CSV table of C-alpha atoms in Angstrom, one decimal:
chain,number,residue,atom,x,y,z
A,19,MET,CA,167.6,196.0,-146.0
A,20,SER,CA,169.0,199.2,-147.6
A,21,ALA,CA,172.1,201.1,-146.4
A,22,PRO,CA,171.9,201.1,-142.7
A,23,THR,CA,168.5,202.1,-143.7
A,24,GLY,CA,167.3,198.9,-142.0
A,25,ASP,CA,166.3,196.6,-144.9
A,26,SER,CA,165.2,195.1,-142.5
A,27,ALA,CA,164.8,182.7,-144.7
A,28,THR,CA,163.0,175.3,-145.1
A,29,ALA,CA,164.0,173.8,-142.4
A,30,ALA,CA,162.3,174.3,-139.1
A,31,VAL,CA,165.4,175.8,-137.5
A,32,SER,CA,169.2,175.5,-136.9
A,33,ALA,CA,171.7,177.1,-134.9
A,34,GLU,CA,174.4,177.5,-132.3
A,35,ALA,CA,174.5,180.2,-129.9
A,36,ALA,CA,177.7,181.8,-128.8
A,37,THR,CA,177.6,184.8,-126.6
A,38,SER,CA,180.9,183.7,-125.0
A,39,ALA,CA,182.9,180.5,-124.4
A,40,GLU,CA,180.5,179.7,-121.7
A,41,ALA,CA,177.3,180.5,-123.7
A,42,SER,CA,178.7,178.4,-126.6
A,43,ALA,CA,179.3,175.4,-124.3
A,44,GLU,CA,175.7,175.9,-122.9
A,45,ALA,CA,174.2,175.8,-126.5
A,46,VAL,CA,176.1,172.8,-127.3
A,47,ALA,CA,174.9,171.1,-124.1
A,48,ALA,CA,171.4,172.1,-125.1
A,49,GLN,CA,171.5,170.5,-128.4
A,50,GLU,CA,173.0,167.3,-127.1
A,51,ALA,CA,170.3,167.2,-124.3
A,52,VAL,CA,167.5,167.8,-126.7
A,53,SER,CA,168.9,165.3,-129.4
A,54,ALA,CA,169.0,162.7,-126.6
A,55,GLU,CA,165.2,162.9,-126.3
A,56,SER,CA,164.7,162.4,-130.0
A,57,SER,CA,164.1,159.0,-131.7
A,58,ALA,CA,167.4,159.5,-133.7
A,59,PRO,CA,170.9,159.0,-132.4
A,60,ALA,CA,172.6,162.3,-131.3
A,61,ALA,CA,174.6,164.4,-133.8
A,62,PRO,CA,178.2,164.9,-133.3
A,63,ALA,CA,178.6,168.0,-131.0
A,64,VAL,CA,181.9,169.2,-132.4
A,65,VAL,CA,183.3,170.3,-135.7
A,66,LEU,CA,186.2,168.2,-137.0
A,67,PRO,CA,189.7,170.0,-137.8
A,68,SER,CA,188.9,169.8,-141.5
A,69,VAL,CA,185.3,170.6,-142.6
A,70,VAL,CA,183.4,170.7,-145.9
A,71,CYS,CA,180.1,172.2,-145.9
A,72,PRO,CA,177.4,169.7,-146.7
A,73,ALA,CA,175.3,172.3,-148.6
A,74,CYS,CA,177.6,173.8,-151.0
A,75,GLY,CA,180.9,171.8,-150.7
A,76,THR,CA,183.0,174.9,-149.7
A,77,SER,CA,186.0,174.1,-147.3
A,78,ALA,CA,185.8,175.8,-143.8
A,79,ARG,CA,188.0,176.3,-140.9
A,80,GLY,CA,187.7,173.7,-138.2
A,81,ASP,CA,186.4,176.1,-135.7
A,82,SER,CA,183.7,177.5,-137.9
A,83,ARG,CA,180.1,177.0,-136.9
A,84,PHE,CA,178.6,178.2,-140.2
A,85,CYS,CA,179.6,177.9,-143.8
A,86,GLU,CA,181.0,181.3,-144.9
A,87,ALA,CA,179.8,180.7,-148.5
A,88,CYS,CA,176.2,179.8,-147.9
A,89,GLY,CA,175.5,180.2,-144.2
A,90,ALA,CA,174.6,176.5,-143.6
A,91,ARG,CA,175.3,174.8,-140.3
A,92,LEU,CA,178.5,172.7,-140.3
A,93,VAL,CA,177.4,170.3,-137.6
A,94,PRO,CA,175.9,167.3,-139.3
A,95,ASP,CA,172.4,166.2,-138.8
A,96,PRO,CA,171.6,163.2,-136.8
A,97,PRO,CA,171.6,160.0,-139.0
A,98,ALA,CA,168.3,158.6,-140.0
A,99,SER,CA,166.9,155.9,-137.6
A,100,SER,CA,166.9,152.3,-138.9
A,101,ASP,CA,163.6,151.8,-136.7
A,102,PRO,CA,160.7,152.2,-139.0
A,103,ALA,CA,158.5,153.1,-136.0
A,104,SER,CA,160.7,155.9,-135.0
A,105,SER,CA,160.1,157.8,-138.2
A,106,ASP,CA,156.2,157.6,-137.6
A,107,PRO,CA,155.1,160.5,-135.4
A,108,ALA,CA,152.1,158.7,-134.4
A,109,SER,CA,154.1,155.8,-133.0
A,110,SER,CA,156.7,157.8,-131.2
A,111,ASP,CA,156.8,159.4,-127.8
A,112,PRO,CA,155.3,162.9,-128.2
A,113,ALA,CA,158.2,164.5,-126.3
A,114,SER,CA,160.6,163.0,-128.7
A,115,SER,CA,158.8,164.0,-131.8
A,116,ASP,CA,158.4,167.6,-130.6
A,117,PRO,CA,159.9,169.9,-133.4
A,118,ALA,CA,161.1,172.3,-130.7
A,119,SER,CA,163.5,169.6,-129.5
A,120,SER,CA,165.7,169.5,-132.7
A,121,ILE,CA,167.5,171.9,-134.7
A,122,PRO,CA,167.8,170.8,-138.4
A,123,ALA,CA,170.5,172.1,-140.6
A,124,ALA,CA,169.9,175.5,-142.3
A,125,PRO,CA,169.1,175.7,-146.0
A,126,GLY,CA,171.8,175.9,-148.6
A,127,ARG,CA,172.7,175.3,-152.2
A,128,PRO,CA,173.0,171.6,-153.5
A,129,GLY,CA,176.3,170.2,-152.7
A,130,PRO,CA,178.4,167.7,-154.5
A,131,GLY,CA,176.2,164.5,-155.5
A,132,GLN,CA,173.0,166.4,-154.7
A,133,ALA,CA,170.4,166.7,-157.4
A,134,ARG,CA,169.6,170.1,-158.5
A,135,PRO,CA,165.9,171.2,-159.1
A,136,PRO,CA,165.1,171.3,-162.8
A,137,CYS,CA,164.9,174.6,-164.6
A,138,THR,CA,161.7,176.5,-163.8
A,139,GLU,CA,161.5,177.9,-167.4
A,140,CYS,CA,161.8,174.7,-169.5
A,141,GLY,CA,162.3,171.8,-167.1
A,142,GLY,CA,165.8,171.2,-168.4
A,143,ALA,CA,168.9,170.2,-166.2
A,144,VAL,CA,170.4,172.9,-164.3
A,145,ALA,CA,174.4,172.9,-164.4
A,146,ALA,CA,176.7,173.5,-161.5
A,147,ASP,CA,177.0,177.2,-162.5
A,148,GLY,CA,173.2,177.6,-161.8
A,149,TYR,CA,172.4,178.0,-165.3
A,150,CYS,CA,169.9,175.8,-167.5
A,151,GLU,CA,172.0,173.5,-169.9
A,152,GLN,CA,169.0,173.6,-172.3
A,153,CYS,CA,167.6,177.2,-172.4
A,154,GLY,CA,170.3,179.1,-170.5
A,155,ALA,CA,167.9,180.6,-167.8
A,156,LYS,CA,169.4,181.2,-164.4
A,157,ALA,CA,167.9,179.0,-161.9
A,158,PRO,CA,166.3,180.6,-158.8
A,159,ALA,CA,168.5,180.6,-155.7
A,160,PRO,CA,167.0,178.2,-152.9
A,161,ARG,CA,166.7,181.1,-150.7
A,162,ASP,CA,164.7,183.2,-153.0
A,163,HIS,CA,161.6,181.7,-151.5
A,164,LEU,CA,161.6,179.6,-148.3
A,165,VAL,CA,158.8,178.0,-146.3
A,166,ASP,CA,159.0,176.8,-142.7
A,167,THR,CA,156.4,175.0,-140.9
A,168,PRO,CA,157.7,173.3,-137.6
A,169,ALA,CA,154.1,172.5,-136.5
A,170,ALA,CA,150.6,172.9,-137.9
A,171,TRP,CA,150.0,176.0,-135.9
A,172,VAL,CA,153.2,177.8,-136.7
A,173,GLY,CA,154.6,178.6,-140.1
A,174,GLY,CA,156.5,181.4,-142.1
A,175,VAL,CA,157.5,182.4,-145.6
A,176,CYS,CA,160.7,184.2,-146.5
A,177,ASP,CA,160.9,185.8,-150.0
A,178,ARG,CA,163.3,187.7,-152.2
A,179,GLY,CA,160.7,190.2,-153.3
A,180,ARG,CA,160.7,191.8,-156.8
A,181,VAL,CA,163.5,194.2,-156.7
A,182,HIS,CA,166.5,192.9,-154.6
A,183,VAL,CA,168.9,190.4,-156.3
A,184,ARG,CA,169.1,188.1,-153.3
A,185,ASN,CA,167.3,187.4,-150.2
A,186,GLU,CA,168.9,188.9,-147.3
A,187,ASP,CA,166.1,188.0,-144.8
A,188,SER,CA,166.2,184.8,-142.7
A,189,GLN,CA,163.7,183.2,-140.4
A,190,ALA,CA,164.2,180.4,-137.7
A,191,LEU,CA,161.2,178.7,-136.2
A,192,ALA,CA,160.4,176.2,-133.6
A,193,ALA,CA,157.1,174.9,-132.1
A,194,SER,CA,155.7,172.2,-129.9
A,195,LEU,CA,153.3,169.8,-131.6
A,196,GLU,CA,150.6,170.8,-129.1
A,197,PRO,CA,149.0,174.1,-130.2
A,198,GLY,CA,149.7,177.1,-128.0
A,199,ARG,CA,152.1,175.2,-125.7
A,200,PHE,CA,155.5,176.7,-126.9
A,201,ALA,CA,156.9,178.4,-129.9
A,202,VAL,CA,159.8,180.6,-131.0
A,203,LEU,CA,159.7,182.7,-134.0
A,204,VAL,CA,163.0,184.6,-135.1
A,205,VAL,CA,163.4,187.0,-138.0
A,206,CYS,CA,166.5,188.8,-139.0
A,207,ASP,CA,167.0,191.1,-141.9
A,208,GLY,CA,170.4,191.8,-143.4
A,209,VAL,CA,171.7,195.3,-144.1
A,210,SER,CA,172.0,195.2,-147.9
A,211,SER,CA,174.6,198.1,-148.1
A,212,VAL,CA,177.3,195.8,-146.4
A,213,PRO,CA,178.9,192.4,-147.5
A,214,ARG,CA,177.5,189.1,-146.7
A,215,SER,CA,174.4,190.5,-145.1
A,216,ASP,CA,172.4,187.3,-146.4
A,217,GLU,CA,174.9,185.1,-144.4
A,218,ALA,CA,174.7,187.5,-141.4
A,219,SER,CA,170.9,187.2,-141.0
A,220,LEU,CA,171.0,183.4,-141.5
A,221,ALA,CA,173.8,183.0,-138.9
A,222,ALA,CA,172.2,185.3,-136.5
A,223,ALA,CA,168.7,183.9,-136.7
A,224,HIS,CA,169.6,180.2,-136.0
A,225,ALA,CA,172.2,181.1,-133.5
A,226,ALA,CA,169.5,183.1,-131.5
A,227,LEU,CA,167.0,180.2,-131.9
A,228,ALA,CA,169.2,177.7,-130.3
A,229,VAL,CA,169.5,179.9,-127.1
A,230,LEU,CA,165.7,180.2,-127.0
A,231,VAL,CA,164.9,176.6,-127.7
A,232,ALA,CA,167.0,175.7,-124.7
A,233,GLY,CA,164.6,177.5,-122.4
A,234,GLY,CA,161.5,175.7,-123.7
A,235,PRO,CA,159.9,172.8,-122.1
A,236,THR,CA,162.0,170.1,-124.0
A,237,GLY,CA,165.3,172.4,-123.7
A,238,SER,CA,168.2,171.8,-121.6
A,239,GLY,CA,167.3,174.7,-119.2
A,240,PRO,CA,163.5,174.9,-119.2
A,241,VAL,CA,162.2,178.1,-117.8
A,242,VAL,CA,160.2,177.5,-114.7
A,243,GLY,CA,158.5,179.4,-111.8
A,244,ASP,CA,155.8,182.0,-111.5
A,245,ALA,CA,154.9,184.7,-113.9
A,246,VAL,CA,157.4,187.1,-112.7
A,247,ALA,CA,160.3,184.7,-112.6
A,248,ARG,CA,159.5,183.3,-116.0
A,249,GLY,CA,159.3,186.9,-117.5
A,250,ALA,CA,162.7,187.7,-116.0
A,251,ALA,CA,164.2,184.3,-117.3
A,252,TRP,CA,162.9,185.1,-120.9
A,253,SER,CA,164.0,188.7,-120.8
A,254,GLY,CA,167.5,187.2,-120.0
A,255,LEU,CA,167.4,184.6,-122.7
A,256,LEU,CA,166.2,187.0,-125.3
A,257,ASP,CA,169.2,189.3,-124.5
A,258,ARG,CA,171.3,186.3,-124.7
A,259,ALA,CA,169.9,185.2,-128.0
A,260,ALA,CA,170.6,188.7,-129.5
A,261,ARG,CA,174.1,188.5,-128.2
A,262,ALA,CA,174.5,185.0,-129.7
A,263,GLY,CA,173.3,186.2,-133.0
A,264,ASP,CA,175.7,189.2,-132.8
A,265,ASP,CA,178.6,186.8,-132.2
A,266,ALA,CA,177.6,184.7,-135.2
A,267,VAL,CA,177.6,187.7,-137.2
A,268,ALA,CA,181.0,188.8,-136.0
A,269,ASP,CA,182.4,185.3,-136.8
A,270,LEU,CA,181.7,186.4,-140.6
A,271,THR,CA,184.0,189.4,-140.3
A,272,ALA,CA,187.5,188.9,-141.7
A,273,PRO,CA,189.9,187.5,-139.0
A,274,GLY,CA,191.7,190.5,-137.4
A,275,ALA,CA,189.5,193.0,-139.0
A,276,ALA,CA,188.2,194.4,-135.8
A,277,VAL,CA,187.6,193.3,-132.1
A,278,PRO,CA,183.9,192.8,-131.8
A,279,HIS,CA,182.4,195.6,-129.8
A,280,SER,CA,185.8,197.1,-128.8
A,281,ALA,CA,185.8,201.0,-128.2
A,282,ALA,CA,187.6,201.2,-131.6
A,283,ALA,CA,185.0,199.1,-133.4
A,284,ARG,CA,182.1,201.0,-131.9
A,285,THR,CA,180.4,203.9,-133.8
A,286,SER,CA,177.8,206.4,-132.9
A,287,ALA,CA,174.3,205.7,-133.8
A,288,ALA,CA,174.2,208.9,-135.8
A,289,ALA,CA,177.1,208.0,-137.8
A,290,ARG,CA,175.7,204.6,-138.6
A,291,THR,CA,172.4,206.1,-139.9
A,292,SER,CA,174.0,208.6,-142.3
A,293,ALA,CA,174.0,208.1,-146.1
A,294,ALA,CA,177.5,206.7,-146.0
A,295,PRO,CA,178.0,203.9,-143.6
A,296,PRO,CA,181.0,204.2,-141.3
A,297,THR,CA,184.1,202.0,-141.6
A,298,PRO,CA,185.0,200.7,-138.1
A,299,GLU,CA,188.7,201.4,-137.4
A,300,GLY,CA,190.9,198.5,-138.4
A,301,THR,CA,188.7,197.1,-141.2
A,302,ASP,CA,189.0,197.2,-144.9
A,303,GLY,CA,185.4,198.1,-145.3
A,304,ASP,CA,181.9,197.5,-144.0
A,305,THR,CA,181.1,194.6,-142.1
A,306,PRO,CA,178.1,192.2,-142.1
A,307,SER,CA,175.2,193.4,-140.2
A,308,CYS,CA,171.5,192.6,-139.7
A,309,THR,CA,168.4,193.2,-137.5
A,310,PHE,CA,167.0,190.8,-135.0
A,311,VAL,CA,163.5,190.2,-133.6
A,312,ALA,CA,162.3,187.1,-131.6
A,313,ALA,CA,159.0,186.2,-130.2
A,314,VAL,CA,158.5,183.4,-127.6
A,315,LEU,CA,155.1,181.9,-126.6
A,316,ASP,CA,155.5,180.2,-123.2
A,317,ASP,CA,152.8,179.4,-120.6
A,318,GLY,CA,150.2,181.7,-122.2
A,319,VAL,CA,152.5,184.7,-122.3
A,320,LEU,CA,154.3,186.4,-125.3
A,321,HIS,CA,157.9,187.5,-124.8
A,322,THR,CA,159.6,189.5,-127.4
A,323,GLY,CA,163.0,191.0,-127.9
A,324,SER,CA,164.4,193.0,-130.8
A,325,VAL,CA,167.4,195.0,-132.1
A,326,GLY,CA,166.6,197.1,-135.2
A,327,ASP,CA,163.4,197.6,-137.1
A,328,SER,CA,162.0,194.0,-137.7
A,329,ARG,CA,158.8,193.7,-135.8
A,330,ALA,CA,156.5,191.4,-133.8
A,331,TYR,CA,152.7,192.1,-133.5
A,332,TRP,CA,149.8,190.6,-131.5
A,333,LEU,CA,146.8,190.6,-133.7
A,334,PRO,CA,143.7,189.3,-131.6
A,335,ASP,CA,140.5,188.2,-133.4
A,336,SER,CA,138.8,190.8,-131.3
A,337,GLY,CA,140.2,193.6,-129.3
A,338,THR,CA,143.1,196.0,-129.7
A,339,PRO,CA,146.0,194.9,-132.1
A,340,THR,CA,149.4,195.6,-130.6
A,341,MET,CA,152.9,196.2,-132.0
A,342,LEU,CA,154.9,194.2,-129.4
A,343,THR,CA,158.3,195.7,-130.4
A,344,THR,CA,159.9,199.1,-130.6
A,345,ASP,CA,162.0,200.0,-133.6
A,346,ASP,CA,165.4,201.2,-133.3
A,347,SER,CA,165.3,203.7,-136.4
A,348,TRP,CA,165.2,207.4,-137.4
A,349,ALA,CA,161.4,206.9,-138.0
A,350,ALA,CA,160.7,205.6,-134.5
A,351,GLU,CA,162.5,208.5,-133.0
A,352,ALA,CA,160.8,210.9,-135.2
A,353,ILE,CA,157.3,209.4,-134.2
A,354,ALA,CA,158.3,209.6,-130.6
A,355,GLY,CA,159.0,213.2,-131.1
A,356,GLY,CA,155.6,213.9,-132.5
A,357,MET,CA,155.8,213.3,-136.1
A,358,PRO,CA,152.8,211.5,-137.7
A,359,ARG,CA,153.5,207.8,-138.3
A,360,ALA,CA,152.6,208.1,-142.0
A,361,GLU,CA,155.0,210.9,-142.5
A,362,ALA,CA,157.8,209.5,-140.5
A,363,GLU,CA,157.7,206.0,-142.1
A,364,THR,CA,157.7,207.4,-145.7
A,365,ALA,CA,160.5,210.0,-145.2
A,366,PRO,CA,163.8,209.3,-147.0
A,367,GLN,CA,165.7,208.4,-143.9
A,368,ALA,CA,162.8,206.4,-142.4
A,369,HIS,CA,164.6,203.0,-142.3
A,370,ALA,CA,167.9,204.4,-141.0
A,371,ILE,CA,168.5,201.9,-138.1
A,372,THR,CA,170.2,203.1,-135.0
A,373,ARG,CA,170.9,199.6,-133.6
A,374,TRP,CA,171.8,196.3,-135.3
A,375,LEU,CA,173.8,193.1,-134.9
A,376,GLY,CA,177.5,193.4,-136.1
A,377,VAL,CA,180.9,194.3,-135.0
A,378,ASP,CA,180.3,198.0,-135.4
A,379,SER,CA,177.1,198.1,-133.5
A,380,PRO,CA,176.9,200.5,-130.7
A,381,ASP,CA,174.5,198.3,-128.6
A,382,VAL,CA,173.2,194.9,-129.1
A,383,ALA,CA,171.0,194.6,-125.9
A,384,ALA,CA,167.4,193.3,-126.9
A,385,ARG,CA,164.6,195.5,-126.0
A,386,ALA,CA,162.4,192.8,-124.1
A,387,THR,CA,158.7,192.9,-123.3
A,388,SER,CA,156.1,190.5,-122.0
A,389,ARG,CA,152.3,190.3,-122.4
A,390,PRO,CA,149.7,187.7,-121.5
A,391,VAL,CA,147.5,186.2,-124.3
A,392,THR,CA,143.8,186.1,-123.2
A,393,GLY,CA,142.1,185.1,-126.4
A,394,PRO,CA,142.4,183.8,-129.9
A,395,GLY,CA,144.5,185.6,-132.5
A,396,TRP,CA,147.7,185.8,-134.6
A,397,LEU,CA,151.3,186.3,-133.5
A,398,LEU,CA,153.2,188.0,-136.4
A,399,VAL,CA,156.9,188.4,-136.8
A,400,CYS,CA,158.1,190.1,-139.7
A,401,SER,CA,160.7,192.1,-141.6
A,402,ASP,CA,160.0,195.6,-143.0
A,403,GLY,CA,159.4,194.2,-146.4
A,404,LEU,CA,155.9,193.4,-145.1
A,405,TRP,CA,155.1,196.2,-142.7
A,406,ASN,CA,156.4,198.9,-145.2
A,407,TYR,CA,153.1,198.6,-146.8
A,408,CYS,CA,150.9,198.1,-143.8
A,409,SER,CA,152.5,199.5,-140.7
A,410,PRO,CA,149.7,200.4,-138.1
A,411,PRO,CA,148.6,197.5,-136.0
A,412,GLU,CA,145.1,198.1,-136.7
A,413,ASP,CA,145.7,198.0,-140.5
A,414,LEU,CA,147.9,194.9,-140.3
A,415,ALA,CA,145.4,193.2,-138.1
A,416,GLN,CA,142.5,193.8,-140.7
A,417,LEU,CA,144.9,192.5,-143.5
A,418,VAL,CA,145.6,189.3,-141.7
A,419,ARG,CA,142.0,188.8,-140.8
A,420,THR,CA,140.9,189.3,-144.4
A,421,THR,CA,143.6,187.0,-145.6
A,422,ALA,CA,142.9,184.2,-143.3
A,423,ALA,CA,139.1,184.4,-144.2
A,424,THR,CA,140.2,184.1,-147.8
A,425,VAL,CA,142.9,181.3,-147.7
A,426,GLY,CA,141.9,179.5,-144.3
A,427,GLY,CA,143.6,179.5,-141.0
A,428,ASP,CA,146.8,177.5,-141.9
A,429,PRO,CA,149.7,179.8,-141.0
A,430,VAL,CA,151.8,178.9,-144.0
A,431,ALA,CA,148.9,179.7,-146.3
A,432,VAL,CA,148.4,183.0,-144.5
A,433,ALA,CA,152.0,183.9,-144.7
A,434,ALA,CA,152.3,183.0,-148.3
A,435,GLU,CA,149.4,185.3,-149.1
A,436,LEU,CA,150.8,188.2,-147.1
A,437,VAL,CA,154.0,187.7,-149.1
A,438,ARG,CA,152.2,187.7,-152.4
A,439,TRP,CA,150.3,190.7,-151.3
A,440,ALA,CA,153.4,192.6,-150.4
A,441,ASN,CA,154.9,191.7,-153.7
A,442,ALA,CA,151.8,193.1,-155.5
A,443,GLN,CA,152.5,196.4,-153.6
A,444,GLY,CA,155.8,196.6,-155.3
A,445,GLY,CA,158.0,194.0,-153.5
A,446,ARG,CA,160.7,196.6,-153.1
A,447,ASP,CA,162.3,194.7,-150.1
A,448,ASN,CA,162.8,191.0,-149.0
A,449,ILE,CA,159.7,189.9,-147.3
A,450,THR,CA,159.4,187.6,-144.1
A,451,ALA,CA,156.1,186.8,-142.5
A,452,ALA,CA,156.2,184.2,-139.7
A,453,LEU,CA,152.9,183.4,-137.9
A,454,ALA,CA,151.6,181.5,-134.9
A,455,ARG,CA,147.8,180.9,-134.7
A,456,LEU,CA,146.6,180.9,-131.1
A,457,ASP,CA,143.1,179.7,-130.5
A,458,ALA,CA,141.2,180.2,-127.3
A,459,ALA,CA,141.3,176.6,-126.3
A,460,ALA,CA,145.2,176.5,-126.7
A,461,ASN,CA,145.8,179.5,-124.4
A,462,ARG,CA,146.8,178.5,-120.9
């Protein structure tokens, strides 16, 4: 995402939530409870005093939850089971093989002893510095193009685009094996004008996911009750997820730089959207920031929450397409004031965001909404790298329908084609498209 002009990543998902000491404890409990249902032994729930990142080999503080160099989760994955049957989804218990019941490690760079992919230019070996030993070409970073597919009906693609030097988008997905039962799609877009925005988006997306997975049918605190009670519960969890993501971003700030969300650290929305981002009192410079959007499908209802200008859309096969979220941006305010969408979204200050995740944010409360799903269609969660080129719900619905008719109904194939299309339009930003395909038979 450009200056706080909201610029706004394969693992299924990873994270830990930490909205407070209590929330952090709940998130750890959620992970332990869910892991107990899987066929593999439970992973350690704590980080040892001395930690080396398994993804990039960087040393980390004992209380760190994510690697500050690459953003990977520092809690190790469960060891592989020695029981051959347990590795076969067809021979295991459906509940224990549910992708929504586990949170794999986040993607990162190859660590010590791990093989690096060959050079994409000549097939030669890539050295530890990231350059080919044979032709000297720089190898693509693992996060340049990422694919997530937690279940056959849910998938996403996160891409660097054609202009940015790194991918500052991140996605974190979870889904039940049973189509239409339960899914969580989270997308965060790092503010490119501040340091460590790629780490910020990764940490926030996975921290938020952990909170939301805990409310799913295999989570530690499944949401239950009638429609009203479930809606209220998901609204609360979406807000907690945003705050967990915000705390994960705050952890990336230099120790002692600022008290997260103290009066001194807060700045006005107007100042944040100016050409020169503010420097919170007590810091040496700008602090990591990102947007947040999450969509949860539960019991036939879509629940969404957002901070910033990453979006969620409901695109039915027939009927009226809907943008499920409201941007926190200059453009959104201009549209609300009567300016035509096309004019507002192409103005120089269009992507100036008015809310975000980070220690200098004026407000991180998620805007939460709920709506029932009554027919087949697509749930799309994306960054502005996609909707920049196709913003109106009606136009985006037509693009997705045409794409699905061309490449088929596999969400990953559709997402990949949407990313290719956005790159063909110029690829001026990082691009993330996460999709869930909901068929009539799967809707409850």
